Coordinates of C-alpha atoms in Angstrom, one line a residue:
X252 CA 25.5 -12.0 5.1
X253 CA 24.4 -13.3 8.5
X254 CA 21.7 -10.0 7.6
X255 CA 20.3 -12.1 4.1
X256 CA 20.2 -14.8 6.3
X257 CA 17.7 -12.8 8.9
X258 CA 15.9 -10.8 6.2
X259 CA 15.1 -14.3 4.6
X260 CA 12.2 -15.3 7.5
X261 CA 10.9 -11.3 7.2
X262 CA 10.7 -11.4 3.5
X263 CA 8.7 -14.6 3.4
X264 CA 6.2 -13.1 5.9
X265 CA 6.0 -10.2 3.8
X266 CA 5.0 -11.8 0.7
X267 CA 2.6 -13.9 2.3
X268 CA 1.2 -11.3 3.7
X269 CA 1.0 -9.3 0.4
X270 CA -0.1 -12.8 -1.8
X271 CA -2.9 -13.1 1.4
X272 CA -4.2 -9.3 0.3
X273 CA -4.2 -10.4 -3.3
X274 CA -6.2 -13.6 -2.9
X275 CA -9.0 -11.7 -0.5
X276 CA -9.1 -8.6 -2.8
X277 CA -9.5 -11.7 -5.8
X278 CA -12.3 -13.3 -4.1
X279 CA -14.2 -10.1 -3.7
X280 CA -13.6 -9.7 -7.7
X281 CA -15.8 -12.4 -8.2
X282 CA -18.8 -10.9 -6.5
X283 CA -18.8 -7.2 -7.9
X284 CA -18.4 -9.1 -11.6
X285 CA -21.3 -11.1 -11.0
X286 CA -23.4 -7.9 -10.2
X287 CA -21.2 -5.5 -12.6
X288 CA -21.5 -7.9 -15.3
X289 CA -25.3 -7.3 -15.6
X290 CA -25.6 -3.9 -16.7
X291 CA -22.1 -3.7 -18.6
X292 CA -20.8 -6.4 -21.5
X293 CA -17.5 -8.2 -21.4
X294 CA -15.2 -6.5 -22.8
X295 CA -16.6 -3.0 -21.3
X296 CA -16.1 -4.3 -18.0
X297 CA -12.8 -5.4 -19.2
X298 CA -11.6 -1.7 -20.0
X299 CA -14.1 0.3 -17.4
X300 CA -12.1 -1.9 -14.6
X301 CA -8.8 -1.5 -16.7
X302 CA -9.1 2.2 -17.2
X303 CA -9.8 2.8 -13.2
X304 CA -6.9 0.6 -12.8
X305 CA -4.3 2.4 -14.8
X306 CA -5.9 6.2 -13.1
X307 CA -5.4 5.2 -9.7
X308 CA -1.3 3.4 -10.2
X309 CA -0.9 6.2 -12.5
X310 CA -1.8 8.8 -9.2
X311 CA 0.6 6.3 -7.4
X312 CA 3.3 6.2 -9.8
X313 CA 3.3 9.8 -9.4
X314 CA 3.3 10.9 -6.0
X315 CA 6.3 7.9 -5.5
X316 CA 8.1 9.3 -8.5
X317 CA 8.1 6.7 -10.2
X318 CA 10.2 6.2 -13.4
X319 CA 10.1 4.4 -16.6
X320 CA 10.7 0.5 -16.1
X321 CA 14.6 -0.4 -17.7
X322 CA 14.6 -1.8 -21.2
X323 CA 15.1 -5.3 -20.2
X324 CA 12.0 -5.5 -18.3
X325 CA 9.5 -4.5 -21.3
X326 CA 9.3 -7.6 -22.5
X327 CA 7.4 -9.1 -19.3
X328 CA 5.7 -6.1 -19.1
X329 CA 4.1 -6.3 -23.1
X330 CA 3.5 -9.9 -22.5
X331 CA 1.8 -10.2 -19.4
X332 CA 0.2 -6.8 -20.3
X333 CA -1.3 -7.8 -23.3
X334 CA -2.2 -12.0 -21.7
X335 CA -3.1 -11.2 -18.0
X336 CA -4.5 -7.7 -18.1
X337 CA -5.9 -7.5 -21.7
X338 CA -7.2 -10.8 -22.9
X339 CA -7.6 -13.0 -19.9
X340 CA -9.7 -10.3 -18.4
X341 CA -12.0 -10.0 -21.2
X342 CA -12.3 -13.9 -21.8
X343 CA -13.3 -14.1 -18.2
X344 CA -15.7 -11.7 -18.1
X345 CA -17.0 -14.0 -21.6
X346 CA -16.8 -17.4 -20.5
X347 CA -19.0 -16.5 -17.4
X348 CA -22.0 -15.6 -19.0
X349 CA -21.8 -18.2 -21.2
X350 CA -21.3 -21.4 -18.4
X351 CA -22.2 -21.7 -14.9
X352 CA -20.3 -20.1 -12.1
X353 CA -19.1 -23.6 -10.6
X354 CA -17.8 -24.8 -14.6
X355 CA -16.1 -21.2 -14.9
X356 CA -14.3 -21.7 -11.3
X357 CA -13.4 -25.4 -12.0
X358 CA -11.7 -24.6 -15.5
X359 CA -10.1 -21.4 -14.5
X360 CA -8.3 -23.4 -11.8
X361 CA -6.6 -25.7 -14.5
X362 CA -4.6 -22.2 -14.6
X363 CA -2.3 -22.8 -11.3
X364 CA -1.3 -26.0 -12.2
X365 CA -0.1 -24.5 -15.4
X366 CA 1.6 -22.1 -13.8
X367 CA 3.7 -24.5 -11.4
X368 CA 4.1 -26.4 -14.7
X369 CA 5.4 -23.6 -16.6
X370 CA 7.2 -22.2 -14.0
X371 CA 9.2 -25.2 -13.0
X372 CA 9.8 -25.5 -16.6
X373 CA 10.8 -22.0 -18.0
X374 CA 12.0 -20.7 -14.8
X375 CA 14.0 -23.9 -14.1
X376 CA 11.9 -23.6 -10.8
X377 CA 12.1 -27.2 -10.5
X378 CA 8.6 -29.6 -9.3
X379 CA 8.9 -29.5 -5.8
X380 CA 6.9 -32.7 -4.3
X381 CA 5.3 -30.4 -1.5
X382 CA 3.8 -27.8 -3.9
X383 CA 2.7 -30.5 -6.8
X384 CA 0.9 -33.0 -3.3
X385 CA -0.8 -29.2 -2.4
X386 CA -2.2 -28.6 -5.9
X387 CA -3.5 -32.1 -6.3
X388 CA -5.5 -31.3 -2.8
X389 CA -6.8 -27.6 -3.5
X390 CA -7.5 -29.1 -7.1
X391 CA -10.1 -31.1 -5.8
X392 CA -11.1 -29.1 -3.4
X393 CA -12.0 -26.5 -6.5
X394 CA -13.3 -29.6 -8.4
X395 CA -16.3 -29.9 -5.6
X396 CA -16.9 -26.4 -5.4
X397 CA -17.3 -26.2 -9.3
X398 CA -19.6 -29.3 -8.9
X399 CA -21.3 -28.1 -5.9
X400 CA -22.0 -24.8 -7.2
X401 CA -23.3 -26.1 -10.8
X402 CA -26.7 -26.0 -11.9
X403 CA -26.2 -29.1 -13.7
X404 CA -26.3 -28.0 -17.2
X405 CA -25.7 -27.1 -20.4
X406 CA -22.4 -25.3 -20.8
X407 CA -21.6 -24.0 -23.8
X408 CA -18.3 -25.2 -25.6
X409 CA -17.9 -21.5 -26.8
X410 CA -18.3 -20.7 -22.6
X411 CA -16.0 -23.9 -21.7
X412 CA -13.3 -22.6 -24.4
X413 CA -13.1 -19.2 -22.8
X414 CA -12.8 -20.8 -19.5
X415 CA -9.7 -22.4 -20.4
X416 CA -8.4 -19.4 -22.7
X417 CA -8.9 -17.5 -19.6
X418 CA -6.5 -20.0 -17.7
X419 CA -4.1 -20.5 -20.4
X420 CA -3.9 -16.6 -20.3
X421 CA -3.5 -16.0 -16.8
X422 CA -0.7 -18.5 -16.3
X423 CA 1.2 -17.2 -19.6
X424 CA 0.8 -13.6 -18.3
X425 CA 2.3 -14.7 -14.5
X426 CA 5.4 -16.3 -15.7
X427 CA 6.2 -13.3 -18.2
X428 CA 5.7 -11.0 -15.2
X429 CA 8.3 -12.7 -13.2
X430 CA 11.5 -12.4 -15.4
X431 CA 10.4 -8.3 -15.4
X432 CA 10.5 -8.7 -12.0
X433 CA 14.1 -8.6 -11.9
X434 CA 14.4 -5.4 -13.6
X435 CA 11.3 -3.0 -12.1
X436 CA 9.9 -2.1 -9.0
X437 CA 6.3 -4.5 -8.3
X438 CA 5.0 -0.8 -9.1
X439 CA 6.3 -0.4 -12.2
X440 CA 5.6 -3.9 -13.6
X441 CA 1.7 -3.6 -12.5
X442 CA 1.6 0.0 -13.7
X443 CA 2.5 -0.4 -16.9
X444 CA 1.2 -4.1 -17.5
X445 CA -1.8 -2.2 -16.6
X446 CA -1.6 0.1 -19.2
X447 CA -0.8 -2.2 -21.7
X448 CA -3.9 -3.7 -20.9
X449 CA -5.7 -1.1 -21.0
X450 CA -4.6 0.3 -24.7
X451 CA -5.5 -3.3 -26.0
X452 CA -9.0 -2.8 -24.3
X453 CA -9.5 0.6 -26.2
X454 CA -11.1 -1.7 -29.8
X455 CA -14.4 -2.0 -26.6
X456 CA -14.4 2.3 -25.9
X457 CA -17.4 2.2 -28.0
X458 CA -19.5 -0.2 -26.0
X459 CA -18.1 1.2 -22.5
X460 CA -19.8 4.8 -23.8
X461 CA -23.1 3.7 -24.9
X462 CA -23.7 1.1 -21.6
X463 CA -22.7 3.9 -19.0
X464 CA -25.5 6.1 -19.4
X465 CA -28.4 3.1 -19.1
X466 CA -25.9 0.9 -16.2
X467 CA -27.1 1.0 -12.5
X468 CA -25.0 3.0 -10.2
X469 CA -24.5 -0.1 -8.1
X470 CA -22.7 -1.4 -11.7
X471 CA -20.5 1.7 -12.1
X472 CA -19.3 1.9 -8.8
X473 CA -19.1 -1.9 -8.8
X474 CA -16.6 -1.3 -12.1
X475 CA -14.7 1.1 -10.3
X476 CA -14.1 -1.1 -7.5
X477 CA -12.2 -3.7 -9.9
X478 CA -10.3 -1.5 -11.3
X479 CA -8.8 0.5 -8.0
X480 CA -9.1 -2.5 -5.6
X481 CA -8.6 -6.1 -7.2
X482 CA -6.7 -4.2 -10.3
X483 CA -4.5 -1.6 -8.8
X484 CA -3.9 -2.9 -5.3
X485 CA -3.9 -6.6 -5.5
X486 CA -2.0 -6.8 -9.1
X487 CA 0.9 -4.6 -7.6
X488 CA 0.5 -6.8 -3.8
X489 CA 0.4 -9.8 -6.2
X490 CA 3.5 -8.5 -8.2
X491 CA 6.1 -7.8 -4.7
X492 CA 5.0 -11.4 -3.3
X493 CA 5.9 -12.9 -6.9
X494 CA 9.6 -11.0 -7.1
X495 CA 10.1 -12.8 -3.9
X496 CA 9.0 -15.7 -4.0
X497 CA 8.1 -18.7 -7.4
X498 CA 5.8 -18.2 -9.3
X499 CA 4.8 -22.1 -8.9
X500 CA 3.7 -21.2 -4.8
X501 CA 2.5 -18.1 -6.1
X502 CA -0.3 -19.6 -8.4
X503 CA -1.1 -22.4 -5.6
X504 CA -1.6 -19.4 -3.0
X505 CA -4.6 -18.1 -5.2
X506 CA -6.4 -22.2 -4.3
X507 CA -7.7 -19.8 -1.4
X508 CA -9.6 -17.9 -3.1
X509 CA -12.6 -20.7 -4.1
X510 CA -13.1 -20.8 -0.3
X511 CA -13.2 -16.8 0.1
X512 CA -15.5 -16.7 -2.8
X513 CA -18.1 -19.0 -1.0
X514 CA -17.7 -17.3 2.1
X515 CA -18.1 -13.6 0.6
X516 CA -21.6 -14.7 -1.2
X517 CA -22.8 -16.1 1.6
X518 CA -21.8 -12.9 3.8
X519 CA -23.2 -10.4 0.8
X520 CA -25.2 -12.1 -1.5
X521 CA -27.1 -14.3 1.0
X522 CA -26.1 -17.1 -0.7
X523 CA -26.4 -19.9 1.8
X524 CA -23.2 -23.1 0.7
X525 CA -24.4 -26.5 1.1
X526 CA -22.2 -29.0 3.0
X527 CA -20.5 -29.7 -0.4
X528 CA -19.2 -26.5 -0.9
X529 CA -17.9 -26.0 2.4
X530 CA -16.1 -28.9 2.1
X531 CA -14.3 -27.9 -1.2
X532 CA -13.5 -24.6 0.3
X533 CA -11.6 -26.8 3.3
X534 CA -9.9 -28.8 0.8
X535 CA -8.5 -25.7 -1.0
X536 CA -7.7 -24.3 2.0
X537 CA -6.0 -27.4 2.8
X538 CA -4.4 -28.0 -0.1
X539 CA -2.9 -24.0 0.2
X540 CA -1.2 -25.4 3.9
X541 CA 0.2 -28.1 2.3
X542 CA 2.1 -26.0 -0.9
X543 CA 2.8 -23.1 1.1
X544 CA 4.2 -25.7 4.1
X545 CA 8.1 -26.7 3.8
X546 CA 11.2 -26.6 5.5
X547 CA 11.8 -23.2 7.4
X548 CA 15.2 -21.4 6.4
X549 CA 18.1 -22.5 8.9
X550 CA 20.7 -20.8 9.5
X551 CA 24.2 -22.5 8.3
X552 CA 26.3 -23.9 10.7
X553 CA 28.2 -20.8 11.3
X554 CA 29.7 -21.5 15.0
X555 CA 31.8 -24.4 12.9
X556 CA 33.8 -21.8 11.3
X557 CA 33.8 -19.0 14.2
X558 CA 37.4 -20.6 15.4
X559 CA 38.7 -19.1 12.1
X560 CA 38.7 -15.5 13.3
X561 CA 40.5 -16.1 16.5
X562 CA 43.5 -18.2 14.8
X563 CA 43.8 -15.1 12.6
X564 CA 44.4 -12.7 15.8
X565 CA 46.9 -15.3 17.0
X566 CA 50.0 -13.4 15.5
X567 CA 48.9 -10.3 17.1
X568 CA 50.6 -11.3 20.2
X569 CA 53.8 -12.1 18.0
X570 CA 54.9 -8.0 19.6
X571 CA 55.0 -9.4 22.9
X572 CA 58.6 -10.5 22.7
X573 CA 60.1 -7.5 20.9
X574 CA 58.2 -5.6 23.7
X575 CA 60.7 -7.4 25.9
X576 CA 63.5 -5.2 24.8
X577 CA 61.7 -2.2 24.4
X578 CA 60.7 -2.4 28.5
X579 CA 64.4 -3.7 29.6
X580 CA 65.8 -0.7 27.6
X581 CA 63.3 1.5 29.8
X582 CA 64.3 0.2 33.0
X583 CA 68.1 0.5 32.7
X584 CA 67.4 4.0 31.8
X585 CA 65.2 4.4 34.7
X586 CA 68.4 2.5 36.8
X587 CA 70.8 4.4 35.5
X588 CA 68.9 8.3 35.9
X589 CA 68.0 6.6 39.8
X590 CA 71.7 6.3 40.2

């Protein structure tokens, strides 16, 4: 029991580190999608990304000799593969071509709220006030970022619907994946979920084959990068962290992504953010800090129970009286021998 208590803070730190890797790589994905989306259609981009991710994950599984997940893990793997790896990526790529980046960011950030609601209801995680408060602050920050990045204009009804569809499938995929992680490793659940998403996107293979020859090398490299890092690596670290914390907390953590996207766009694309965008990014980070905070695991009042073992050992002193006759007998024998 003491070992488990001592391991829990370490497990929490590892989960936070894994979630941080995920959020940074997912933030970088927005920059890469913007570049690759100029030469690839939404379905072809999703399929190319998933193919690259499946190849990378398959190679890692072979090296690590990961077997097939147990039967109990497959419902969650199939659901998350179809909804999150498949439908979500196509809907997001398509939606971002229909609406401006700010509107897309705002609509997709409904996802973490849905994750918290579905996790509290279906996974019985409850609705911690600190989590809900942090998500409210982060969503306000995402809204500020969205408004500041919006071009002010005409968002198509189709684009809004696609971004909302992406948010819903993202939330449903995360909540489906959580139970699967009880029966399979993070690598197994991610690798086979990615494979399911790849199979679901095979109808776009004709588009991908026809677009590769005309696409720029930069766009193709971005597709490969999206598959290897924001998909293969980031989805695995996500699954690792999700197995060790609640779905609601993990969803809230992704609110750090808008702030990182703003920073990366500034550094790599030369897009200087305005003061309103920076304020929104800070609000996102503040909300994540609130939602991830709370009571640290404390050791149970074990000292109060410690006297018990001492009481148990007291009877061990009972043989002392019986040692008296034995000692007296021995002394008598020695006296007789001396005589």
